[in-house]
Coordinates of C-alpha atoms and ligand atoms in Angstrom, one line a residue:
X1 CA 0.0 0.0 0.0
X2 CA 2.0 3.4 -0.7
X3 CA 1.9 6.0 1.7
X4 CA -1.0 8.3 0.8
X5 CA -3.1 4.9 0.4
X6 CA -1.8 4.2 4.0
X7 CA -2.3 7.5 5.2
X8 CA -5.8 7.9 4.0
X9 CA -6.8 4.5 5.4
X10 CA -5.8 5.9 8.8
X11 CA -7.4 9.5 8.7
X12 CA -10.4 8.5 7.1
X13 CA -10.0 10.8 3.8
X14 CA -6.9 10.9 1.2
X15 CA -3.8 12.8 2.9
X16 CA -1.6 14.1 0.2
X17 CA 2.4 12.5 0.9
X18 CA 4.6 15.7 1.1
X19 CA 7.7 14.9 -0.1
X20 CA 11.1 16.7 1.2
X21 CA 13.8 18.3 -0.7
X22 CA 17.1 19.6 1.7
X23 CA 18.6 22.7 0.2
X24 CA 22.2 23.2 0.5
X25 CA 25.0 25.0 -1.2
X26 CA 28.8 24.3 -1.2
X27 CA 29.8 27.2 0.7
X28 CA 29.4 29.0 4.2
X29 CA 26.4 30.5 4.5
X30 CA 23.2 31.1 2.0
X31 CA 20.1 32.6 3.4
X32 CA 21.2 32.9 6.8
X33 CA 23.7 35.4 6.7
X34 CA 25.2 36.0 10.1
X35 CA 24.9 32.6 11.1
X36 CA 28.6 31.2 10.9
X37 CA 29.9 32.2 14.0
X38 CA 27.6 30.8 16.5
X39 CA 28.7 28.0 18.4
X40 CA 26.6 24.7 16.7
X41 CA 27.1 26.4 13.1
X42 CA 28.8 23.9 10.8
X43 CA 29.6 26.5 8.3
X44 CA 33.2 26.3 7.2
X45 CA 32.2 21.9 6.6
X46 CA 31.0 22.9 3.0
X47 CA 34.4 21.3 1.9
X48 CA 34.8 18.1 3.9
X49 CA 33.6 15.1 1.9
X50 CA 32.8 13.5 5.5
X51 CA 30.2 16.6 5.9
X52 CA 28.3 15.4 3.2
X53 CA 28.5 11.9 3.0
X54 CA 26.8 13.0 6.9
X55 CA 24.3 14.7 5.3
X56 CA 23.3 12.0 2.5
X57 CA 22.8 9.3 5.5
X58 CA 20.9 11.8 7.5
X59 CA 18.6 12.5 4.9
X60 CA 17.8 9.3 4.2
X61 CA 17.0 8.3 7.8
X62 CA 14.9 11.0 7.3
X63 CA 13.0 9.5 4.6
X64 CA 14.1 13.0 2.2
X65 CA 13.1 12.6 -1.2
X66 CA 15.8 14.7 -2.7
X67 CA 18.9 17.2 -2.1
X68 CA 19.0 19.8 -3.9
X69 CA 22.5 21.9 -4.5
X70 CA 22.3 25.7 -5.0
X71 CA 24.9 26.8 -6.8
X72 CA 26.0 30.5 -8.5
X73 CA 29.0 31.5 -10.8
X74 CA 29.6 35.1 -9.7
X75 CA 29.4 36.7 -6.1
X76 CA 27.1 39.1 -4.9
X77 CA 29.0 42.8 -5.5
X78 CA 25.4 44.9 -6.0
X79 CA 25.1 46.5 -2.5
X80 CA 27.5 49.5 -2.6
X81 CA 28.9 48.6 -5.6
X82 CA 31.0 45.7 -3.8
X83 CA 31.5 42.3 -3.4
X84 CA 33.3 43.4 0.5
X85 CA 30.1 41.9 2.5
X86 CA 29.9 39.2 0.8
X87 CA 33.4 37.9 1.0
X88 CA 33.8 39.5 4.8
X89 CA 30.4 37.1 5.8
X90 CA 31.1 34.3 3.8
X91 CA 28.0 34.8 2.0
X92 CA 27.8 32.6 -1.0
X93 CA 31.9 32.9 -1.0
X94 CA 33.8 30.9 -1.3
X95 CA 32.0 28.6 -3.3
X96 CA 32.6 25.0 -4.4
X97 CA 31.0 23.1 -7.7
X98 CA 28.7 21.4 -5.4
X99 CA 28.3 18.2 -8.3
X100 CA 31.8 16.4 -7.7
X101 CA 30.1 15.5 -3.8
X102 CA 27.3 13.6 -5.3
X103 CA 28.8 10.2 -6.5
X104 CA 30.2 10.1 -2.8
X105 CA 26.6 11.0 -1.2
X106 CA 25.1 8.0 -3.9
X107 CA 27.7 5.6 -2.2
X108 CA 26.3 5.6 0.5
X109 CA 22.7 5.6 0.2
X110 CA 20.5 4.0 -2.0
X111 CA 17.5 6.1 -2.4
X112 CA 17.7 9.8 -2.1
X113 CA 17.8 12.2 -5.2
X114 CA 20.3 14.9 -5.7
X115 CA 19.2 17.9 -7.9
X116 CA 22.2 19.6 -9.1
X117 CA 22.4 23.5 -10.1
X118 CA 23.0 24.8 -14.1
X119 CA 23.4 27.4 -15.8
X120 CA 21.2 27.7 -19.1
X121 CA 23.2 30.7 -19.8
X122 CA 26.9 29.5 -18.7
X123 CA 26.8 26.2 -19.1
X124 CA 26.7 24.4 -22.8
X125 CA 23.8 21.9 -23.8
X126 CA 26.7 19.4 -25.3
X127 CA 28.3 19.5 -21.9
X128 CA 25.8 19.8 -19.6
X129 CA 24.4 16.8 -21.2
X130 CA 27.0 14.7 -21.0
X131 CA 27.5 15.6 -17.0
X132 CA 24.1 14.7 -15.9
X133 CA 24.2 11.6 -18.0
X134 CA 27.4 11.0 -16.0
X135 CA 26.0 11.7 -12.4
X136 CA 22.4 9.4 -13.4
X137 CA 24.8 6.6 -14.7
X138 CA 26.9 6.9 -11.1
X139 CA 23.8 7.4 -9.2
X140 CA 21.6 4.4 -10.6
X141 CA 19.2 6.9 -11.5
X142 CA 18.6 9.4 -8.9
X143 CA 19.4 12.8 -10.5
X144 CA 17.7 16.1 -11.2
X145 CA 18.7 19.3 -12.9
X146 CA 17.7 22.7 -11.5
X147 CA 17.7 24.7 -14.3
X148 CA 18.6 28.3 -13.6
X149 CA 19.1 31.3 -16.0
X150 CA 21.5 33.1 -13.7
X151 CA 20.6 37.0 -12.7
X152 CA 24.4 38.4 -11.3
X153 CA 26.2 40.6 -13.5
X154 CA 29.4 39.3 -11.5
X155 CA 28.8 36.1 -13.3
X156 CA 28.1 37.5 -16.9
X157 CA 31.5 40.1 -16.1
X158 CA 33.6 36.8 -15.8
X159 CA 32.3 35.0 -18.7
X160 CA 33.5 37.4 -20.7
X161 CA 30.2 39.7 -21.7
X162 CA 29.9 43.2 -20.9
X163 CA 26.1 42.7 -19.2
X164 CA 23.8 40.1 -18.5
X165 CA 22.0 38.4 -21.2
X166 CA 18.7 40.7 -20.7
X167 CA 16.1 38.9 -18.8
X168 CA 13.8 37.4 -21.4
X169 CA 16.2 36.4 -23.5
X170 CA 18.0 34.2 -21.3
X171 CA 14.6 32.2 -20.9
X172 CA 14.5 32.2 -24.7
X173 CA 18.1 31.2 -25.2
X174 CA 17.3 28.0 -22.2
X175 CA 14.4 27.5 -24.3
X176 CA 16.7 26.3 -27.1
X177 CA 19.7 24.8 -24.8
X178 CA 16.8 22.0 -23.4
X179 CA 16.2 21.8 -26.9
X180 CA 19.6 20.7 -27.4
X181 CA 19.7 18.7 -24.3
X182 CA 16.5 16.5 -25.0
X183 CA 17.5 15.7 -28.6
X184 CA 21.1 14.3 -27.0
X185 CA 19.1 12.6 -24.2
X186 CA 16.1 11.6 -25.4
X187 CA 17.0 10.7 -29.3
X188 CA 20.7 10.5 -29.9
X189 CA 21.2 7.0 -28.9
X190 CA 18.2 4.8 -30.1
X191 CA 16.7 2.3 -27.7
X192 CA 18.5 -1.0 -28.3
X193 CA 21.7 0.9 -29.6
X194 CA 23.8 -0.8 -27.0
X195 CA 24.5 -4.3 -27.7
X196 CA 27.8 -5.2 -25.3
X197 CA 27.5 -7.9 -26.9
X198 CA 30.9 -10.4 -26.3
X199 CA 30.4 -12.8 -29.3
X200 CA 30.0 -10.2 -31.9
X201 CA 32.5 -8.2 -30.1
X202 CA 29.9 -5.2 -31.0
X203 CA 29.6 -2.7 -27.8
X204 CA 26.9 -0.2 -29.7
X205 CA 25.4 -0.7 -32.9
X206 CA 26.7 2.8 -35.1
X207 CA 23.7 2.6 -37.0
X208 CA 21.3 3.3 -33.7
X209 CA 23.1 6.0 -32.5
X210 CA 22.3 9.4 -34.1
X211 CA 23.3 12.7 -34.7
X212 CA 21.5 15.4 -33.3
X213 CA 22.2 18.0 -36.2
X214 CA 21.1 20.9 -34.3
X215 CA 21.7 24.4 -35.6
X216 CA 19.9 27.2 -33.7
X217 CA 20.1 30.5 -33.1
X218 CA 22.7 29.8 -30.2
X219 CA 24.0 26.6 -30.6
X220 CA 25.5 24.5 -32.9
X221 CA 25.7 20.6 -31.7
X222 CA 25.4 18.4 -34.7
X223 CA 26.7 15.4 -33.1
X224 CA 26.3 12.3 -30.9
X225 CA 25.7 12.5 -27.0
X226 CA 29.0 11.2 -25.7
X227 CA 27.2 9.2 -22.9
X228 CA 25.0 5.8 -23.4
X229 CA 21.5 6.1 -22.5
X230 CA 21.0 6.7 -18.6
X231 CA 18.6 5.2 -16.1
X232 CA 16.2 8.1 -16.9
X233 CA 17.6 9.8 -20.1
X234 CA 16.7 13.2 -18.7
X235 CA 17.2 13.8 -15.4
X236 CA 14.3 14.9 -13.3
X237 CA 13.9 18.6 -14.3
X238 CA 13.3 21.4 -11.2
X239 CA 13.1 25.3 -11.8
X240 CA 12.7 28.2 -9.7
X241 CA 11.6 31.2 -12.0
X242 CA 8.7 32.8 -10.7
X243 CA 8.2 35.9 -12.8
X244 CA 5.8 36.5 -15.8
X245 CA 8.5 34.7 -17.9
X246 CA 9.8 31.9 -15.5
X247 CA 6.6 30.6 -15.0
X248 CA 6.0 30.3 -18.7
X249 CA 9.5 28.3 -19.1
X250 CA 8.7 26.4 -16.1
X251 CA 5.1 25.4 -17.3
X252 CA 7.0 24.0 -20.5
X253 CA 9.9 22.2 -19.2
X254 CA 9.8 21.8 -15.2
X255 CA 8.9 18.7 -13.0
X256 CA 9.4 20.2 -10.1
X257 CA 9.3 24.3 -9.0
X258 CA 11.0 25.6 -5.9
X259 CA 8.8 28.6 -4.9
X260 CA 9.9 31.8 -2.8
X261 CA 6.6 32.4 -2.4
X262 CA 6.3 33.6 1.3
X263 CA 2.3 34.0 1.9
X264 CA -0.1 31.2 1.6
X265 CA -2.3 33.5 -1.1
X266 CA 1.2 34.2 -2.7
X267 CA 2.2 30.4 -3.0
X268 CA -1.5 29.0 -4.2
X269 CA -1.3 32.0 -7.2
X270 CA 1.8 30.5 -8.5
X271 CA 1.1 27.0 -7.9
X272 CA -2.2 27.7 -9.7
X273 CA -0.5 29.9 -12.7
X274 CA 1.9 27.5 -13.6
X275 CA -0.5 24.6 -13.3
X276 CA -3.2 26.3 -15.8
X277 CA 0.3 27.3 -18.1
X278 CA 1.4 23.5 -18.2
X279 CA -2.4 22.6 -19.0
X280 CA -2.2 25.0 -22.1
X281 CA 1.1 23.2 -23.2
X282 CA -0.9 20.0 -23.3
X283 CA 0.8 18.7 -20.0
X284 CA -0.9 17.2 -16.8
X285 CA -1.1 19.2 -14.4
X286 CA 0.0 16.6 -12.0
X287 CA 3.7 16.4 -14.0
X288 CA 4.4 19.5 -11.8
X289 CA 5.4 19.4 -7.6
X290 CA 5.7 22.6 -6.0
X291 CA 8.4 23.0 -3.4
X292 CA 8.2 25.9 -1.5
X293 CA 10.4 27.1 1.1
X294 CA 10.6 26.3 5.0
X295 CA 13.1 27.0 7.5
X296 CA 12.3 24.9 10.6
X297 CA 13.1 26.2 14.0
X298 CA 12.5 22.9 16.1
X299 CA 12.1 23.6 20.1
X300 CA 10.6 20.8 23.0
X301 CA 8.8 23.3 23.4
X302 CA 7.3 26.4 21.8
X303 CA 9.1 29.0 24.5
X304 CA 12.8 27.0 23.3
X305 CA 11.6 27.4 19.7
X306 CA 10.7 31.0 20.3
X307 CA 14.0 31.9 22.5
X308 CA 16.1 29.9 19.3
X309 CA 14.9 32.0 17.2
X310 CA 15.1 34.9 18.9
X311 CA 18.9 34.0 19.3
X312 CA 19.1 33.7 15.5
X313 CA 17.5 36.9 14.5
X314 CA 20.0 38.6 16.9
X315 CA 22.5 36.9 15.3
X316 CA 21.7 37.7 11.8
X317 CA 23.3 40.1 9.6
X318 CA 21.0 43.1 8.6
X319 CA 24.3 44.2 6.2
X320 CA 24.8 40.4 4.5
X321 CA 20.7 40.0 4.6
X322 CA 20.3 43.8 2.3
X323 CA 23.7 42.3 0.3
X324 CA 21.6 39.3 -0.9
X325 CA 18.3 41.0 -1.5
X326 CA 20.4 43.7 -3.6
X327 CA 21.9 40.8 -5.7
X328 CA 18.6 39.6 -6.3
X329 CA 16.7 42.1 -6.9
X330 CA 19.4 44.3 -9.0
X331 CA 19.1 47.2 -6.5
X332 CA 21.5 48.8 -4.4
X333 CA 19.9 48.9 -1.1
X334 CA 22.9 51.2 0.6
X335 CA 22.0 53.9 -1.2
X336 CA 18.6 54.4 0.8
X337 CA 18.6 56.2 3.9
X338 CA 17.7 54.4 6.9
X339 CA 13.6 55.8 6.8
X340 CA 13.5 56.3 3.3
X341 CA 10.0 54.9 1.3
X342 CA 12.2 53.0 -1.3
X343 CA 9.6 52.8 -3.6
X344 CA 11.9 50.6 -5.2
X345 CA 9.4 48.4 -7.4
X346 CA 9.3 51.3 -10.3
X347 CA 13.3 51.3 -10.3
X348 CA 13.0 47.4 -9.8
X349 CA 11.1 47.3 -13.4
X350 CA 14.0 49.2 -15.0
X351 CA 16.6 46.4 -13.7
X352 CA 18.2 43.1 -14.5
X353 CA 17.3 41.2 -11.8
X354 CA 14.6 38.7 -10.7
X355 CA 11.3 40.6 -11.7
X356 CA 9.4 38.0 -9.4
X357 CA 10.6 39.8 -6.1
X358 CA 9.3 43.5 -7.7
X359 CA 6.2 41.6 -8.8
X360 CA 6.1 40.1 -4.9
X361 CA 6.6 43.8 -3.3
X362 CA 4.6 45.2 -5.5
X363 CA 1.5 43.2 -4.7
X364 CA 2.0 43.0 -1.0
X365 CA 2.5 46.7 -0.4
X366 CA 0.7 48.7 -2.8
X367 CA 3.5 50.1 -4.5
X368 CA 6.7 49.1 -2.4
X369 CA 6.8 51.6 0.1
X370 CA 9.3 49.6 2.4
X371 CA 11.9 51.0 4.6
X372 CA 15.8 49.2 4.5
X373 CA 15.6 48.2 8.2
X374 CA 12.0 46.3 7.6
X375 CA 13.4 44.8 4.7
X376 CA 16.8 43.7 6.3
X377 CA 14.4 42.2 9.1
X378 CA 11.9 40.2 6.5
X379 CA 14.8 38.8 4.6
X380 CA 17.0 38.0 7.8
X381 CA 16.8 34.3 6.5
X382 CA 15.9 34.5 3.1
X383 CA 12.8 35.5 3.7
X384 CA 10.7 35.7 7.1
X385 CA 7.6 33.7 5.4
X386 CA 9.0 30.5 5.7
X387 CA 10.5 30.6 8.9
X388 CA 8.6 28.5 11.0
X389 CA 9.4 28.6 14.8
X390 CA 7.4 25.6 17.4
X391 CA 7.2 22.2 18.8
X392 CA 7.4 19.3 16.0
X393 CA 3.6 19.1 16.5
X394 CA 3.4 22.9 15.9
X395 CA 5.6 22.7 13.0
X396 CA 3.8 19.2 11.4
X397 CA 0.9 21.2 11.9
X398 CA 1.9 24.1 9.7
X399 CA 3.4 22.6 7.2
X400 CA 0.5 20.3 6.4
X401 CA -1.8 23.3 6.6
X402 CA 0.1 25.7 4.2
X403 CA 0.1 22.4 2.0
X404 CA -3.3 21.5 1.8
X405 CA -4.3 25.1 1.7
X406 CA -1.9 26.1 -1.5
X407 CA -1.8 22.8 -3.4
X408 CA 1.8 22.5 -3.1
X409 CA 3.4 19.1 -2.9
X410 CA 6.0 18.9 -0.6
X411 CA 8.8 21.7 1.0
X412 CA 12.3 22.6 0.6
X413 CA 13.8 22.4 4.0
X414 CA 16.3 25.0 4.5
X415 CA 18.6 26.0 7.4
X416 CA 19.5 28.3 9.7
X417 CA 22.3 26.8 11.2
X418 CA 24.1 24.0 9.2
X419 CA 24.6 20.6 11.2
X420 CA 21.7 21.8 13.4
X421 CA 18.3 22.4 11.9
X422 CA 17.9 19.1 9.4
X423 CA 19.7 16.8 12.6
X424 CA 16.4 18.1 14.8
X425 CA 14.0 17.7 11.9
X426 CA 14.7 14.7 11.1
X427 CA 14.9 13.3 14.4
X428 CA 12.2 15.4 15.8
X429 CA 9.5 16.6 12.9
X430 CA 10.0 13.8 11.0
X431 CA 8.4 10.7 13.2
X432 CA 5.7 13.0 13.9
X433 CA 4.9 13.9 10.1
X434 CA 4.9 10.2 9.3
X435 CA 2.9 9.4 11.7
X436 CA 0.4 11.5 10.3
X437 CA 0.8 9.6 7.3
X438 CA 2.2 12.7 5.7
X439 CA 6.0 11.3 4.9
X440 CA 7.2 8.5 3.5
X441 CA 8.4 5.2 6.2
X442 CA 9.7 3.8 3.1
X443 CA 11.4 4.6 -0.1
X444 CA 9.3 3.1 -3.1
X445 CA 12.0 1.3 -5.5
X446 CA 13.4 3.0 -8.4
X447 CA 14.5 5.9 -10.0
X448 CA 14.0 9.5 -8.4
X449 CA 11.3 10.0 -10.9
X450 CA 9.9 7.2 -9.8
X451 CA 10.0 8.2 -6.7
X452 CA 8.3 11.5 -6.8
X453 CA 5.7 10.6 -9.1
X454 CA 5.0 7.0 -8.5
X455 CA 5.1 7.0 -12.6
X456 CA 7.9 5.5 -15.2
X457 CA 11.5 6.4 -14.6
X458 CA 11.4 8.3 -18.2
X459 CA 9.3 11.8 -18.6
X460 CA 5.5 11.3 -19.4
X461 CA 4.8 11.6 -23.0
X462 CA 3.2 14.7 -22.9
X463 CA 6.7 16.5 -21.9
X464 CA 8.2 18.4 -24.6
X465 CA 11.2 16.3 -24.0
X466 CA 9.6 13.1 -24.7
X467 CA 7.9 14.7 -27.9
X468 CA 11.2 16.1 -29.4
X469 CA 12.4 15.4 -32.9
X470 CA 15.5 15.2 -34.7
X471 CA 16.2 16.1 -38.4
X472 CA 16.2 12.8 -40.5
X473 CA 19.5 12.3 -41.8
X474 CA 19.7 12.5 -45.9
X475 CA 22.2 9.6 -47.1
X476 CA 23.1 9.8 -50.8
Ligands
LIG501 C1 14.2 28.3 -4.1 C2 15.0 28.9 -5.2 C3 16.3 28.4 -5.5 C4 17.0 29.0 -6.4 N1 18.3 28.6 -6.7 C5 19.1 29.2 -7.6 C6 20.4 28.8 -7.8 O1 20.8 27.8 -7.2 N2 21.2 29.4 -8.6 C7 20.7 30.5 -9.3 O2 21.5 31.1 -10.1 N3 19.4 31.0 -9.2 C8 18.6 30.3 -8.3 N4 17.4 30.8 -8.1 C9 16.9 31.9 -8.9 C10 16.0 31.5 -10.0 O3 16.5 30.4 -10.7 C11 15.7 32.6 -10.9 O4 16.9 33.0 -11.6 C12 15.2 33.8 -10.2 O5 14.1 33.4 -9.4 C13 14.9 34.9 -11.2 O6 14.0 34.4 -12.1 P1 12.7 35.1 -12.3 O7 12.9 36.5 -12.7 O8 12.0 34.3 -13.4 O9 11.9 35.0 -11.0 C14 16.6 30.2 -7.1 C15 15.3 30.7 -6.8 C16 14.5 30.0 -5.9 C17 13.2 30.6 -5.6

């Protein structure tokens, strides 16, 4: 019986299974600026293998669906012009390639997923390809790809362009790079192609493995995939645009969408937007999961969750907290007084940056009349919203209410303090969402695609992926 059978037989009526993604990132500190120094705080473990092998057998005690890596490929250098904060409060710096820790997190578990960061704008389809392919072979299966279009002029600086790839755009160019990467995944190498076959001494047969000839408007690839067929082709697909755009990209391509949504009305709009999008692009709207953020604050009781917290938001960094929310917004937040009304949406529009959060403010204060200190404050951990301080009960409670309220499928559990927070949510939230029937006691077999949507390990046929056609080769 799977878990929401199970669960439903208990309660009476159908309990939806929330599945769990743990974000991390291979460097000191992401959301939770400020946080490094306190005692408990893990931080400067980003680089030791034995921290995340750790991790990948904590998780899967704790029945997590997935892991999913953040990653960027520039530092955050908007507020006053300067990358000084970020480097002083080891704020997204320095930073590892957070994909060479996965084979070593696979070893050692046999079920949990690990989504992996890219850059549609950085990275190349021909590469990227191949590198997923690599980590799905090494993995028996149990990969995603978060696709990202990257919004830091720091990045675009140091791959060698004068200004980041205007917003749009980028979604249209990563629009043509899945292109690229379903044709290598989905149709280079023909089912059947790979023979290993010791009589014949034939590994692959040449004449089932196909070019991709693909010449767009960005790329050129008009050869093979260099990797055989993996246990799901394409790896499980995860996105996190939210504006007018993002949705539109994530509709088309994504599987699963981490939301910042931070207010219950906020989350069920987008859940509901892109489900209605995918519906128009002839897709189930089940073939999307929404993730949206939660930072757990676990306490025996509510007063030690409440006096944690309290500790944490004394501990924060207002500068490294306005540092991030200028990076991702595109604004310099220094250059408002203290008291100032920043009014900042109308200058948001004219920016780079992610149009969501201008979209966000704009709808939750009439215009964006927000003064720095409040916004240091809501953004303290990446955003107030999902910071949820209590008692396991408290928290279970919560987290299956904001669920059944939005739609959303499951939550991306985030930290405040590394080493802490996931140890006391596993060991404490955990047991008490599963015996609600609302997490998984057991892994179901199979590939992470499996996993998530109880379905084939290969994407439905109603993805564009699955749908995608090659040129027909013209032999003379
Ligand atoms: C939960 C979450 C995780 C994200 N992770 C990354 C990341 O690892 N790397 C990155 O460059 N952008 C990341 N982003 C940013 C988004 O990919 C996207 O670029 C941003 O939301 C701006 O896009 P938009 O203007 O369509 O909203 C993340 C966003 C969210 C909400």
């Amino acid at each position: 019986m799977s878990e929401t059978a199970k669960a439903g037989a208990a309660g009476g009526e159908q309990a939806k299974r929330l599945r769990l993604n743990a974000v991390e990132m291979a460097c000191p500190l992401q959301d939770n600026s400020g946080m490094w120094h306190l005692e408990d705080n893990q931080a400067e473990r980003y680089k030791d293998l034995d921290y995340w092998i750790d991790l990948a057998r904590l998780l899967e005690r704790g029945r997590f669906d997935s892991v999913f890596f953040a990653d960027i490929l520039g530092v955050y250098d908007v507020y006053q012009g300067s990358r000084d904060t970020a480097v002083r409060e080891g704020l997204y710096v320095p930073m590892n390639d957070p994909s060479y820790v996965i084979p070593a997190m696979a070893a050692v578990t046999e079920h949990l997923g690990f989504a992996v960061t890219s850059s549609i704008t950085y990275d190349h389809p021909y590469s990227l390809a191949r590198k997923m392919s690599t980590l799905d072979h090494l993995t028996g299966g149990r990969v995603g790809w978060n696709i990202v279009t990257s919004n830091l002029d720091s990045a675009a600086r140091n791959f060698g362009l004068d200004a980041q790839i205007a917003h749009d755009e980028r979604y249209d160019r990563g629009d043509e790079f899945l292109e690229v990467a379903y044709k290598l995944w989905e149709k280079s190498w023909e089912e059947g192609a790979v023979l290993r076959d010791r009589q014949s001494r034939v590994y692959a047969d040449p004449s089932l493995v196909r070019d991709i000839r693909h010449h767009g408007r960005s790329f050129s690839v008009p050869g093979i995939h260099l990797s055989e067929p993996s246990p799901q082709r394409t790896p499980v697909l995860f996105q996190a645009g939210s504006s007018e755009r993002g949705r539109d990209f994530a509709a088309q391509h994504a599987e699963c969408v981490f939301l910042n949504a931070m207010t219950a009305e906020e989350t069920r709009y987008l859940v509901q937007d892109v489900r209605a999008r995918a519906a128009a692009y002839g897709r189930r709207p089940e073939e999307v999961l929404f993730f949206p953020k939660l930072n757990p604050i676990v306490g025996r009781t509510g007063e030690e969750a409440q006096s944690k917290l309290r500790g944490y938001l004394e501990a924060a960094s207002a500068e490294g907290s306005l540092s991030l929310l200028s990076a991702w917004t595109g604004i310099d937040f220094s250059t408002f007084g203290a008291d100032d009304l920043l009014g900042f949406i109308r200058r948001g529009e004219e920016r780079n940056g992610s149009g969501y959060l201008a979209e966000f403010f704009s709808r939750r204060r009439d215009g964006g009349d927000w003064t720095r200190e409040e916004l240091a404050k809501y953004f303290a951990f990446g955003g107030v919203g999902s910071v949820v301080a209590g008692t396991p009960e408290e928290i279970a409670d919560r987290l299956t209410a904001f669920a059944d309220e939005t739609g959303v499928d499951g939550f991306n559990i985030a930290y405040i303090s590394r080493g802490e927070t996931f140890r006391e949510f596993v060991d404490l939230v955990v047991p008490e969402l599963q015996r609600r029937g609302r997490v998984q006691t057991d892994y179901a077999p199979g590939t992470l695609r499996h996993k998530l949507f109880g379905e084939g390990a290969r994407l439905p046929d109603s993805h564009p992926g699955s749908k995608i056609t090659i040129e027909e080769e013209v032999r003379t």
